JSON list of C-alpha atoms in Angstrom, two decimals:
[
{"chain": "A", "resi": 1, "resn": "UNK", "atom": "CA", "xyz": [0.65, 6.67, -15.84]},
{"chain": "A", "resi": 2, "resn": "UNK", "atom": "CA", "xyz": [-0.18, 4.03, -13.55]},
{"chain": "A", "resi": 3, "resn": "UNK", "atom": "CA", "xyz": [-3.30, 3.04, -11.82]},
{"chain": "A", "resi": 4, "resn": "UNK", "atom": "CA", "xyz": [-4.38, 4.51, -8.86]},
{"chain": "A", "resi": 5, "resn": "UNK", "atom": "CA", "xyz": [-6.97, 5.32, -6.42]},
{"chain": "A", "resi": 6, "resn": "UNK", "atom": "CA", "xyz": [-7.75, 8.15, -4.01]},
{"chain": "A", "resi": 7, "resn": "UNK", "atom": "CA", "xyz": [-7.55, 7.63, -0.43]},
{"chain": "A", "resi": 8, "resn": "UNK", "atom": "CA", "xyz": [-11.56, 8.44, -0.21]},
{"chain": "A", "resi": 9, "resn": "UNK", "atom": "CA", "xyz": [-11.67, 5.39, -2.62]},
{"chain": "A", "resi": 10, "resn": "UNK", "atom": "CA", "xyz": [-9.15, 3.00, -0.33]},
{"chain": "A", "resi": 11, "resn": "UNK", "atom": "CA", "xyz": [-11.48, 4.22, 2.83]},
{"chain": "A", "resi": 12, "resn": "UNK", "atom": "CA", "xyz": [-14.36, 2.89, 0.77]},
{"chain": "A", "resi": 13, "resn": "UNK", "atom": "CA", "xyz": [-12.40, -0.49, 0.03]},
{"chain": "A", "resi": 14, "resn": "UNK", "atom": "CA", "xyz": [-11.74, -0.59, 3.98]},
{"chain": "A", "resi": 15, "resn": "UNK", "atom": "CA", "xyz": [-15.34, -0.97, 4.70]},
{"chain": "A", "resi": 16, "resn": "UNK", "atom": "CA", "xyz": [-16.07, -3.62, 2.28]},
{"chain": "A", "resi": 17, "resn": "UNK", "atom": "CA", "xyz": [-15.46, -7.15, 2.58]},
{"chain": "A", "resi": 18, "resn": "UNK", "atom": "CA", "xyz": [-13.12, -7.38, -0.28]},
{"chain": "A", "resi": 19, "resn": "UNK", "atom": "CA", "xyz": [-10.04, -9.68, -0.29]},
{"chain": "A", "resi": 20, "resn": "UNK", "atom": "CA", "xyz": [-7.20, -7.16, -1.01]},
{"chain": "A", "resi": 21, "resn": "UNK", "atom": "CA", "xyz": [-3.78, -6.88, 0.24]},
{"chain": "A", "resi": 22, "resn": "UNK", "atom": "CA", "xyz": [-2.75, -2.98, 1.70]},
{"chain": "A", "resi": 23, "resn": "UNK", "atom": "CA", "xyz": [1.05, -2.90, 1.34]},
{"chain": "A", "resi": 24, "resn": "UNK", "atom": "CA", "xyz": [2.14, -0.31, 2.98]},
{"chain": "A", "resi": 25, "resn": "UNK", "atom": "CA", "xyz": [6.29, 0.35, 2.00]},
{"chain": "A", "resi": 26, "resn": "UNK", "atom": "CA", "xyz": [7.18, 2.78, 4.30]},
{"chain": "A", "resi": 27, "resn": "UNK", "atom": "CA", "xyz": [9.87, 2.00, 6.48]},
{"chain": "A", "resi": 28, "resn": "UNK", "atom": "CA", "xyz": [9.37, 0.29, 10.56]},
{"chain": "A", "resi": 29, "resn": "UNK", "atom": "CA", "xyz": [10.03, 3.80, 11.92]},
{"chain": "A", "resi": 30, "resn": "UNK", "atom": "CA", "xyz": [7.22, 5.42, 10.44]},
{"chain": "A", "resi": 31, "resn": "UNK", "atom": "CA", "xyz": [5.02, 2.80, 10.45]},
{"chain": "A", "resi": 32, "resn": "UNK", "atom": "CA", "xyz": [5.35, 2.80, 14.04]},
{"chain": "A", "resi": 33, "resn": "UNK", "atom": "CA", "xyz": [4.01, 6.53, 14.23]},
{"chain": "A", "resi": 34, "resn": "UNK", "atom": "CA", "xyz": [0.77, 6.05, 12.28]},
{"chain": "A", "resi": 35, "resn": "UNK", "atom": "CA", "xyz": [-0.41, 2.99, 10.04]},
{"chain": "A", "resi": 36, "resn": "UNK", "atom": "CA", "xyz": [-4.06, 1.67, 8.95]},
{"chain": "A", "resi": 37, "resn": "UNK", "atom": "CA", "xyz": [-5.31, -1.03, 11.30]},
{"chain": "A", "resi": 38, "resn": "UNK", "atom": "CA", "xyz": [-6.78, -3.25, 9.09]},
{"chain": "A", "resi": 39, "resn": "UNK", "atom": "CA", "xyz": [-5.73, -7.25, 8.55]},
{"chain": "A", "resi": 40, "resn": "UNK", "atom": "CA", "xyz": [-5.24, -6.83, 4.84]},
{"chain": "A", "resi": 41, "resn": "UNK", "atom": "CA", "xyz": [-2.34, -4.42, 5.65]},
{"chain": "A", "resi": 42, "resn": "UNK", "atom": "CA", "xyz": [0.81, -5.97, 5.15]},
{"chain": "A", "resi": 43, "resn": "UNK", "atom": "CA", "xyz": [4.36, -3.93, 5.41]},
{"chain": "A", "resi": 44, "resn": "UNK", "atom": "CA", "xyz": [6.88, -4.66, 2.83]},
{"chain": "A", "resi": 45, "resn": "UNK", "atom": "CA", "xyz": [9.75, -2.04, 3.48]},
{"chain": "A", "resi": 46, "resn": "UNK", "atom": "CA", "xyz": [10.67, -0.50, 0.82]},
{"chain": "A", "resi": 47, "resn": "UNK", "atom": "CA", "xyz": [14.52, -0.89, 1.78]},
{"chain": "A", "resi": 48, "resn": "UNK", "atom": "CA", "xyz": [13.38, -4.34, 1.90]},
{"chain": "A", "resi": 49, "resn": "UNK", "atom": "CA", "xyz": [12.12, -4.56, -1.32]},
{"chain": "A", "resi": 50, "resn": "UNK", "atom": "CA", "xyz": [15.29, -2.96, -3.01]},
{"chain": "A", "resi": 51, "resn": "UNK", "atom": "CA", "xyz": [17.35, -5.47, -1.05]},
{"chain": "A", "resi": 52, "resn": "UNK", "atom": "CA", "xyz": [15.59, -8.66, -1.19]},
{"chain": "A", "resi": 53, "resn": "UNK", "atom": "CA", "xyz": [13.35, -7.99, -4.05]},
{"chain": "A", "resi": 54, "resn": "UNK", "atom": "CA", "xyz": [10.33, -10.26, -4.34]},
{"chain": "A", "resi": 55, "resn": "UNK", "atom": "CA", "xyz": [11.10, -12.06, -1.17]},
{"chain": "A", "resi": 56, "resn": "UNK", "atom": "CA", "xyz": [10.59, -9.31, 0.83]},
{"chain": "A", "resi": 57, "resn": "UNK", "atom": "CA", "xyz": [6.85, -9.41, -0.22]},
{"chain": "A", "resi": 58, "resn": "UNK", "atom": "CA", "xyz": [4.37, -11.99, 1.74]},
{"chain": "A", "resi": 59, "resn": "UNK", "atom": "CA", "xyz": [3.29, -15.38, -0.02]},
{"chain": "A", "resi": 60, "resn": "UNK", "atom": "CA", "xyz": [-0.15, -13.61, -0.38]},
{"chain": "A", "resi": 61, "resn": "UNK", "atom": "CA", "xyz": [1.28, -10.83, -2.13]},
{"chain": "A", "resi": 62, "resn": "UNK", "atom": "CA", "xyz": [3.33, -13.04, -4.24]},
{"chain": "A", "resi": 63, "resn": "UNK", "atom": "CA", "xyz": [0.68, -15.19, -5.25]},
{"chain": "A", "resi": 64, "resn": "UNK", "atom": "CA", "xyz": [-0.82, -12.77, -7.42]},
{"chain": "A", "resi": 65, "resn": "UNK", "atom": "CA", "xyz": [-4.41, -13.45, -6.20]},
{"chain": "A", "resi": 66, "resn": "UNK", "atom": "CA", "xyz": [-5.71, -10.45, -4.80]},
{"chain": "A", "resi": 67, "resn": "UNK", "atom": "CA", "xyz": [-5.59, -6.90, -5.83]},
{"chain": "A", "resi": 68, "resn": "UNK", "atom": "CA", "xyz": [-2.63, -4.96, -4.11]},
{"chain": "A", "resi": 69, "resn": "UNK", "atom": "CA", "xyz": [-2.79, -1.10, -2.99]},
{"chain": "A", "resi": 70, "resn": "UNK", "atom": "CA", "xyz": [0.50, 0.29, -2.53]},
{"chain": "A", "resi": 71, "resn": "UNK", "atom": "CA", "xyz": [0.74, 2.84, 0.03]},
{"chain": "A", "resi": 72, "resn": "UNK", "atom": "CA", "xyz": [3.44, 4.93, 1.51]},
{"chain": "A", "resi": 73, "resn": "UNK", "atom": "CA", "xyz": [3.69, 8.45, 3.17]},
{"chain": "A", "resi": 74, "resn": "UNK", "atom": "CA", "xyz": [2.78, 11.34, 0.28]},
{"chain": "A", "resi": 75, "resn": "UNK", "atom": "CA", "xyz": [2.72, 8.12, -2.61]},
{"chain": "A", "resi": 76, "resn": "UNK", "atom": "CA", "xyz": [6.05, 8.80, -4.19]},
{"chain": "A", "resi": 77, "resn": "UNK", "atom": "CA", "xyz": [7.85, 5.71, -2.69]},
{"chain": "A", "resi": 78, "resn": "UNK", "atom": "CA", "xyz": [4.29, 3.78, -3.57]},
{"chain": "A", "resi": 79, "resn": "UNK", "atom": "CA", "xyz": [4.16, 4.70, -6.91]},
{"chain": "A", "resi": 80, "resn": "UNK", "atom": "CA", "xyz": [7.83, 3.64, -7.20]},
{"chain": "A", "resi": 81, "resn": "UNK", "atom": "CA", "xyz": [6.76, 0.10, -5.84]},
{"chain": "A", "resi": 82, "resn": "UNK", "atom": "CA", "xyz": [3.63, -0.09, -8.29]},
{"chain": "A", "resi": 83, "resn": "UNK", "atom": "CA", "xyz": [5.97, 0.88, -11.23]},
{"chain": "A", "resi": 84, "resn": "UNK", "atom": "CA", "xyz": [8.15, -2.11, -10.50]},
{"chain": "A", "resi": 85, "resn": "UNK", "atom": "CA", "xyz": [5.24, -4.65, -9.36]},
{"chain": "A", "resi": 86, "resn": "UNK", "atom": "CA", "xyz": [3.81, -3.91, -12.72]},
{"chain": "A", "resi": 87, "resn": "UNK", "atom": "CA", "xyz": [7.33, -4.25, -14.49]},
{"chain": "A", "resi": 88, "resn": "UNK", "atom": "CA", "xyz": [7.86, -7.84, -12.64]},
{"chain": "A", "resi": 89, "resn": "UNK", "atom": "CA", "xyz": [4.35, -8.67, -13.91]},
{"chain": "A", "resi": 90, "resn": "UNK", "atom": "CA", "xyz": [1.57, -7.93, -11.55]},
{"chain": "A", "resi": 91, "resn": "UNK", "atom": "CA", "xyz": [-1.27, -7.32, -12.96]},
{"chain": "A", "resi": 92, "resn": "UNK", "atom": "CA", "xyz": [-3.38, -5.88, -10.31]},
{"chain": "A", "resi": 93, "resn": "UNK", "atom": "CA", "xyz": [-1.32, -3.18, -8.60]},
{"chain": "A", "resi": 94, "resn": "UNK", "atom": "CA", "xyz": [-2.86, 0.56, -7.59]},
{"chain": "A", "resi": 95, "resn": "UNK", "atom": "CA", "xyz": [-1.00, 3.30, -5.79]},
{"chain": "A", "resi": 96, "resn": "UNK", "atom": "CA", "xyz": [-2.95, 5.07, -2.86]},
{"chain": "A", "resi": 97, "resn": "UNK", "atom": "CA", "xyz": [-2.81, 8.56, -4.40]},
{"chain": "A", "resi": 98, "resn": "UNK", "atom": "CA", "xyz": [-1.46, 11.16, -1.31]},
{"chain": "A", "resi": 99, "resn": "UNK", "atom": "CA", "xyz": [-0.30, 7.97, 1.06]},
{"chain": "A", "resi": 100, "resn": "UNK", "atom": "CA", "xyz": [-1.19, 7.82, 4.51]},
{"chain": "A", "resi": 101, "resn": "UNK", "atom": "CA", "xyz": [-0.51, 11.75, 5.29]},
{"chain": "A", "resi": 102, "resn": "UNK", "atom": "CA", "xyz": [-3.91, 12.32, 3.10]},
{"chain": "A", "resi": 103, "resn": "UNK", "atom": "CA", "xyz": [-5.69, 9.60, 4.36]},
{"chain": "A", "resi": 104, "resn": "UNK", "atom": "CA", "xyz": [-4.89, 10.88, 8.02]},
{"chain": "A", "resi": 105, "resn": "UNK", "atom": "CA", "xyz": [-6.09, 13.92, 6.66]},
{"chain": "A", "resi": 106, "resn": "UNK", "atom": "CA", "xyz": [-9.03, 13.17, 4.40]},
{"chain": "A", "resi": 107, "resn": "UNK", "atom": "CA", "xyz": [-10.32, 10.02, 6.02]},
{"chain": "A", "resi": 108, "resn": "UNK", "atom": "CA", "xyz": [-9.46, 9.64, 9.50]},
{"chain": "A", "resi": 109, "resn": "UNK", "atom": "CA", "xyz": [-7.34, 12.30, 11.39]},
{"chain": "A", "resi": 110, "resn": "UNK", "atom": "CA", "xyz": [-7.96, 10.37, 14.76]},
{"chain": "A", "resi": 111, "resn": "UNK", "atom": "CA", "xyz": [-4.79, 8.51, 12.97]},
{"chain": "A", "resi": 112, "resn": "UNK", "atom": "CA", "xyz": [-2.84, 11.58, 12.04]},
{"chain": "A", "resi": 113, "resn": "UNK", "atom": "CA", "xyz": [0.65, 12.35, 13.55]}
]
């Protein structure tokens, strides 16, 4: 359907020195409870996104440089996002399979909720 990685994978990608944008979509409020502190994570709300469309998305994002991972809570609203990256022409777009709640769970519970 469209491409995606595991959170296992993404944790992998966190370690690495890779140039890669993590755009998270959830919403302020729930970033505020848990989020991935990394500086390649960027939030792009998805309310945002439905409202402002393109311009709700950083310069680096727009640019088109870097690989993007799209991640939200369970990767429903993510794989919404990628579907319509990919439709605007992005080329390099993944959805983080399971969202944050599997990462937390997976990968790091010190972040859970």
């Amino acid at each position: 359907m469209f491409p995606e990685i595991t959170v296992t994978e993404l944790s992998e990608k966190l370690k690495s020195v890779e140039k890669f944008v993590l755009l998270d979509v959830r919403e302020l409020d729930e970033l505020a409870l848990v989020k991935i502190n990394d500086p390649r994570m960027e939030n792009a709300p998805m309310s945002g996104l439905a409202s402002k469309g393109l311009d709700a998305l950083s310069e680096a994002v727009r640019a088109q440089e870097m690989p993007v991972y799209v991640l939200c809570h369970h990767g429903s609203r993510s794989m919404q996002v990628t579907g319509w990256l990919l439709q605007q022409g992005y080329k390099n777009v993944i959805n983080v399979s399971g969202g944050i709640d599997a990462y937390a769970r997976k990968v790091d519970p010190s972040i859970g909720f």
